[in-house]
PDB file of C-alpha atoms in Angstrom:
ATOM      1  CA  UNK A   1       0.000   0.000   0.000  1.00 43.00           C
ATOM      2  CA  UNK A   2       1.607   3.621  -1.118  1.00 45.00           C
ATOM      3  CA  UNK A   3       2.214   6.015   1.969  1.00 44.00           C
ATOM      4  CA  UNK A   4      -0.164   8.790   2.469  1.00 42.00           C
ATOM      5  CA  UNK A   5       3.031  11.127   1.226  1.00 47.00           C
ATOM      6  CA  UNK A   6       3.458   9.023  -2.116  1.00 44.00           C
ATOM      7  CA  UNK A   7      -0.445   9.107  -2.673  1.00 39.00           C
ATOM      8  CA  UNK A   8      -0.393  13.153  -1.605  1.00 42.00           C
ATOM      9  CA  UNK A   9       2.335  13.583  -4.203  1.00 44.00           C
ATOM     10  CA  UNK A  10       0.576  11.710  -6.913  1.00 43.00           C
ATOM     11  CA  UNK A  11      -2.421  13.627  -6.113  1.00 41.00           C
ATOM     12  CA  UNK A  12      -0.603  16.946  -7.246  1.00 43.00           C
ATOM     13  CA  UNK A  13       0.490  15.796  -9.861  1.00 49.00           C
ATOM     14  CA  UNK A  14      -2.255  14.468 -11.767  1.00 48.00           C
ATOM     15  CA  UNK A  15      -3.391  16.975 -14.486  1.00 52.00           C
ATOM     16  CA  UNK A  16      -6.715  18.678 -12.888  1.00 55.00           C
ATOM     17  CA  UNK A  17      -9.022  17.567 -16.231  1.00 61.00           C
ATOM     18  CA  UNK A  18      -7.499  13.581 -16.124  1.00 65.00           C
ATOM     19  CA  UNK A  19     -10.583  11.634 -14.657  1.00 73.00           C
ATOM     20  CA  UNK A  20     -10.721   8.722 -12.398  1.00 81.00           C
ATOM     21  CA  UNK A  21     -13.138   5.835 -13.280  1.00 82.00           C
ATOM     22  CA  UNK A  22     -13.778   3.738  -9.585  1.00 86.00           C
ATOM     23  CA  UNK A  23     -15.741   0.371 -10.888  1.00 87.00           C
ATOM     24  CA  UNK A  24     -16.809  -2.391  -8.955  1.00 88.00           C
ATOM     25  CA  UNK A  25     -18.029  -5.528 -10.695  1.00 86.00           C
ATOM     26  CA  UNK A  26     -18.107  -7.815  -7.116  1.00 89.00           C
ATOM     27  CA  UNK A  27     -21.460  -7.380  -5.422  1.00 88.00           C
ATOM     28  CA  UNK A  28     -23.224  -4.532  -6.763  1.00 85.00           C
ATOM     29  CA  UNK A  29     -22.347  -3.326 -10.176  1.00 84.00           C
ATOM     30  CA  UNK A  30     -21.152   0.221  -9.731  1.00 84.00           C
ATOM     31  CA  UNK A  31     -19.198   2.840 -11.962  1.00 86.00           C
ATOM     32  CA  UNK A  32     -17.695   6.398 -10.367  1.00 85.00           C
ATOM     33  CA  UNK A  33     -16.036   9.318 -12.395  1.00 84.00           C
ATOM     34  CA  UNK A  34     -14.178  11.503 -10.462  1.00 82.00           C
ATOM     35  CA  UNK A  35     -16.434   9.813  -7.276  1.00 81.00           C
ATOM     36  CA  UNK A  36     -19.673  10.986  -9.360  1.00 82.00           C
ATOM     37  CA  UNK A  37     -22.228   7.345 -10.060  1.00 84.00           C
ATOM     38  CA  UNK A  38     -23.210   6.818 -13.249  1.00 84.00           C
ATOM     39  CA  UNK A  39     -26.755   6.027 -11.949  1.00 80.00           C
ATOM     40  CA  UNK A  40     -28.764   3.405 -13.910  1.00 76.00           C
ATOM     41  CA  UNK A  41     -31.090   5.669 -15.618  1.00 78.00           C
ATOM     42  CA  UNK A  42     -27.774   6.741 -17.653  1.00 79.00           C
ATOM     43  CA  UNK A  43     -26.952   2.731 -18.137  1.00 79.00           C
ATOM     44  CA  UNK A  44     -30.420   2.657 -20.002  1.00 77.00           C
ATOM     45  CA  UNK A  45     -28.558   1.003 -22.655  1.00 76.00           C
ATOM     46  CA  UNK A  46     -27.243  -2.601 -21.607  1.00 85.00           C
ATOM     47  CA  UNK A  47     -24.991  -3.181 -24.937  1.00 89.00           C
ATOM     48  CA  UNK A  48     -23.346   0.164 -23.655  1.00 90.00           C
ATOM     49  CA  UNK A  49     -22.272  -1.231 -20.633  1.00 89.00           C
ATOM     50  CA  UNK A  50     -21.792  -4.673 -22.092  1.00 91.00           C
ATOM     51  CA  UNK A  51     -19.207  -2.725 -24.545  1.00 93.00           C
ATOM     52  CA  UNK A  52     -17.672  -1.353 -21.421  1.00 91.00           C
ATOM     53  CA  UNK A  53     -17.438  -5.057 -19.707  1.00 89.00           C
ATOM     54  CA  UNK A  54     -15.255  -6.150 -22.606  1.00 90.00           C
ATOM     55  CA  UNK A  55     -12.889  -3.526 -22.823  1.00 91.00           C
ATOM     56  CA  UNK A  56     -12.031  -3.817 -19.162  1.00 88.00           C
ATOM     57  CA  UNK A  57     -11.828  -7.952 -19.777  1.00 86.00           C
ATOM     58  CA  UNK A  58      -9.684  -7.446 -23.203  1.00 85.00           C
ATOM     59  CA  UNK A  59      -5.635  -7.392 -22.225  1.00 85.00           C
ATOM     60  CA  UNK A  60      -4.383  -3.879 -23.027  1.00 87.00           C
ATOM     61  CA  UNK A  61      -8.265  -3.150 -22.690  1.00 89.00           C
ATOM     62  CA  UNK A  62      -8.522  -3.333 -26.625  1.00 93.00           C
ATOM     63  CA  UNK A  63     -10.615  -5.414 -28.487  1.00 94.00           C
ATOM     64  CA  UNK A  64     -11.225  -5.940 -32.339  1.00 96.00           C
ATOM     65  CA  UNK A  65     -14.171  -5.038 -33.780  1.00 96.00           C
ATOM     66  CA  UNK A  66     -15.356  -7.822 -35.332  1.00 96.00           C
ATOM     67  CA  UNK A  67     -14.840  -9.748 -31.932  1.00 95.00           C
ATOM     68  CA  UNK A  68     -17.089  -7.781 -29.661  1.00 96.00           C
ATOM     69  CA  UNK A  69     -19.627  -7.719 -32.774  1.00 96.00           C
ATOM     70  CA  UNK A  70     -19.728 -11.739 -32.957  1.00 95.00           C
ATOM     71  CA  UNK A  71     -19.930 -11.550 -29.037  1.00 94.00           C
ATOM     72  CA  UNK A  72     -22.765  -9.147 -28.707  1.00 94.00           C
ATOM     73  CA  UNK A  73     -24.614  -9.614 -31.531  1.00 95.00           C
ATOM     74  CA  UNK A  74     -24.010 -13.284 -32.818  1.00 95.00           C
ATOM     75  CA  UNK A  75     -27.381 -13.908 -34.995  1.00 96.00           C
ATOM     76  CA  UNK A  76     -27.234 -10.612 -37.053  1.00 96.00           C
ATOM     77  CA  UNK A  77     -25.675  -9.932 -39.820  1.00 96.00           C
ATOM     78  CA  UNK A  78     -22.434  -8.387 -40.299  1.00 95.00           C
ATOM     79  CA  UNK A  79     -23.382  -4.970 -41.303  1.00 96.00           C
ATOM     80  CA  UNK A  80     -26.274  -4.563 -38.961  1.00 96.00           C
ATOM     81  CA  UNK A  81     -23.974  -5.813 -36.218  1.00 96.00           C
ATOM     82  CA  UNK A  82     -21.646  -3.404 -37.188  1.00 96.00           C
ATOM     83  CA  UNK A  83     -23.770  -0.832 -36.847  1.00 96.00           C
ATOM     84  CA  UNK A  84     -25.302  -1.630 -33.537  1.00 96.00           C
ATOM     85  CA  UNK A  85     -21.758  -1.155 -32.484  1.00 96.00           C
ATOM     86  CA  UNK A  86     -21.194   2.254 -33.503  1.00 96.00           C
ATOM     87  CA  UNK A  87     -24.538   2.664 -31.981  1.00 94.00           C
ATOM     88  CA  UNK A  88     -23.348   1.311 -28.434  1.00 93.00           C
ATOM     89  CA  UNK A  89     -19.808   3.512 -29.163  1.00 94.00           C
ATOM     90  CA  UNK A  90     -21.852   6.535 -29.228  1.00 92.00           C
ATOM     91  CA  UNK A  91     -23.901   5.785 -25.942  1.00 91.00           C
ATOM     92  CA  UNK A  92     -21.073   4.664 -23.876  1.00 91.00           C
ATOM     93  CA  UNK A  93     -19.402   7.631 -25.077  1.00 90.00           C
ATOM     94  CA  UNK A  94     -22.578  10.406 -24.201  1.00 87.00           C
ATOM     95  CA  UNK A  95     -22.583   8.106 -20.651  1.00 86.00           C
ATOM     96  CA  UNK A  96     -19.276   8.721 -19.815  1.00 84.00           C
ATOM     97  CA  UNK A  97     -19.662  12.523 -20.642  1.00 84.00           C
ATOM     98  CA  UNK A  98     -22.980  13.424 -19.561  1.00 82.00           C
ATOM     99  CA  UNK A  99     -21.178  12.637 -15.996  1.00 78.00           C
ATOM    100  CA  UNK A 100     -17.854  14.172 -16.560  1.00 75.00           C
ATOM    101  CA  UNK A 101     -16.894  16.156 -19.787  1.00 74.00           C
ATOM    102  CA  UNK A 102     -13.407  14.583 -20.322  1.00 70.00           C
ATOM    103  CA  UNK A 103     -14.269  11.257 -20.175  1.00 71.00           C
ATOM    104  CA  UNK A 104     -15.378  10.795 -23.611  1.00 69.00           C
ATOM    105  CA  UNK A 105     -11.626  11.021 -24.932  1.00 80.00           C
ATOM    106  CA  UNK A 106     -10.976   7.921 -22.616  1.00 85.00           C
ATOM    107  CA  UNK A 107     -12.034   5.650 -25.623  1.00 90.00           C
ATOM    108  CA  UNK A 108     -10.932   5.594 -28.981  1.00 91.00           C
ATOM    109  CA  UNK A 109     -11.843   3.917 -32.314  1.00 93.00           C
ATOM    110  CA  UNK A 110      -9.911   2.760 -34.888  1.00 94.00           C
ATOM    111  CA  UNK A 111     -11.778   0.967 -37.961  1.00 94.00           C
ATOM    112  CA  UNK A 112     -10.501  -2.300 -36.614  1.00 95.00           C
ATOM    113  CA  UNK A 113     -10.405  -1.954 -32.841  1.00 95.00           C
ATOM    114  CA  UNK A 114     -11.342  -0.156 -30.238  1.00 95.00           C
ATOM    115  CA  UNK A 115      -9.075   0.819 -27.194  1.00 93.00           C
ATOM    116  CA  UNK A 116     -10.313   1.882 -23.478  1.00 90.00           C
ATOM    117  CA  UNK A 117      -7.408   4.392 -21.847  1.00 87.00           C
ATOM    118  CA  UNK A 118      -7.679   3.368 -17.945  1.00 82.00           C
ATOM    119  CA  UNK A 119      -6.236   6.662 -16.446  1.00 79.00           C
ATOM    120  CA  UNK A 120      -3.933   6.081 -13.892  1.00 80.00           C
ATOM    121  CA  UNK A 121      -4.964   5.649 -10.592  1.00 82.00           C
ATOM    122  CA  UNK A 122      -8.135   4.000 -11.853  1.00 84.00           C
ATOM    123  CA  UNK A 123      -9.354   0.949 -10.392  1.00 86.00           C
ATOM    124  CA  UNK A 124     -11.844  -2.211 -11.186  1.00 87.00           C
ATOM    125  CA  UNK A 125     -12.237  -4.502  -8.591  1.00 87.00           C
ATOM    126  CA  UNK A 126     -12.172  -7.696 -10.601  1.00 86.00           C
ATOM    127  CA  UNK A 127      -9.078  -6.732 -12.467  1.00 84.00           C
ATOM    128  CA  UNK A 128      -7.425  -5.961  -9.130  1.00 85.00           C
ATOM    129  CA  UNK A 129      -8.573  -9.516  -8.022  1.00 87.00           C
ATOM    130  CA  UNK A 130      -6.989 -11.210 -11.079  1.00 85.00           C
ATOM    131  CA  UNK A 131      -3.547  -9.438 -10.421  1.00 84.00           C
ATOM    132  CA  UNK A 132      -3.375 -10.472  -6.847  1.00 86.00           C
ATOM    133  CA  UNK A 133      -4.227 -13.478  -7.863  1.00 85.00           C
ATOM    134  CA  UNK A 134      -1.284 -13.524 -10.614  1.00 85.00           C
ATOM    135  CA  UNK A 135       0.810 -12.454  -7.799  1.00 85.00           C
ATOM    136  CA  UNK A 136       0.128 -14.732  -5.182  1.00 83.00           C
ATOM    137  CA  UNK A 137       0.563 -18.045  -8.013  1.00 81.00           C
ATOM    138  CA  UNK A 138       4.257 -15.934  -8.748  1.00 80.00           C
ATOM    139  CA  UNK A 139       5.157 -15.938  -5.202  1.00 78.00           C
ATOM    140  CA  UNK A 140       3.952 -19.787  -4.702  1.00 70.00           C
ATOM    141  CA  UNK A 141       5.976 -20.439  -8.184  1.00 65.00           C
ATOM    142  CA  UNK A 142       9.017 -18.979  -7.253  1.00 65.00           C
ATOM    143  CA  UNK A 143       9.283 -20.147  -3.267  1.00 60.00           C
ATOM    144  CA  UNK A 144       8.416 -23.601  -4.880  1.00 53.00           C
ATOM    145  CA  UNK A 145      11.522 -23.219  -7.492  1.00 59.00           C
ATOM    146  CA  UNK A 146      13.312 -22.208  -4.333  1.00 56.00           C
ATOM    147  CA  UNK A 147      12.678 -25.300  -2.270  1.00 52.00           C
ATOM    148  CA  UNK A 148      13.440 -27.721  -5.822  1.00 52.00           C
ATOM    149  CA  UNK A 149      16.806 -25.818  -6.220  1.00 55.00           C
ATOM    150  CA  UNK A 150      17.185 -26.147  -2.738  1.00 50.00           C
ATOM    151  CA  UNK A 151      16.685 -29.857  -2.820  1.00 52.00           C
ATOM    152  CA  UNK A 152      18.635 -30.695  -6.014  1.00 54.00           C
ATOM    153  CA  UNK A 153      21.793 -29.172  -4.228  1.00 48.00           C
ATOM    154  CA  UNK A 154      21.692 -31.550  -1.324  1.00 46.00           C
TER     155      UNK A 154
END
């Protein structure tokens, strides 16, 4: 856990506009901006939030196009799911910035994928559960290596 002077100092320098998404995934589904809910009447859209699940759950938080369409929309046909994306783009972009103006910028599109920006000092609770899971199995790996070289050298 960062001291309380490492977290003051990080605090300062983050630029003033650079929001902070807070989501929680465990329990009750929640998403904060800058400590502000995105209340459910804004999450009228489920394939908005659905889009938002599978960035978080893509590595680098970037996933092809055609992927998420074949995901979300598996009986339609290419160019209608295609378009139901850009649809669910748009929303998830006009959620993000009905609650805070500079959070629209935090996802971009390319014509093959699209790429969530987590700003630093972000968090999801389900990704931090994976990497201290990840860590714990390194630890157990390595103190297990350990022991074996340990062994072999009797």
């Amino acid at each position: 856990m960062p001291s309380t002077t490492a977290l003051r100092s990080y605090w300062h320098r983050r630029p003033a506009n650079t929001p902070i998404l807070h989501i929680q995934l465990f329990g009750q589904t929640s998403c904060h901006i800058n400590h502000t809910p995105i209340t459910p009447q804004l999450w009228r859209n489920r394939r908005a939030f659905d889009l938002l699940l599978h960035l978080l759950n893509a590595k680098h938080y970037t996933v092809a196009r055609t992927a998420i369409t074949s995901q979300l929309w598996p009986d339609l046909d290419d160019k209608s799911a295609a378009n139901n994306l850009r649809v669910s783009l748009h929303r998830l972009r006009n959620i993000l910035a009905e609650v805070t103006p500079h959070t629209a910028q935090l996802i971009t599109a390319t014509p093959q994928y699209i790429t969530l920006s987590l700003p630093q000092g972000s968090n999801v609770d389900a990704i931090q559960f994976a990497e201290s899971l990840q860590l714990l199995r390194d630890r157990k790996s390595t103190r297990l290596n350990s022991s074996h070289e340990w062994i072999s050298r009797m």
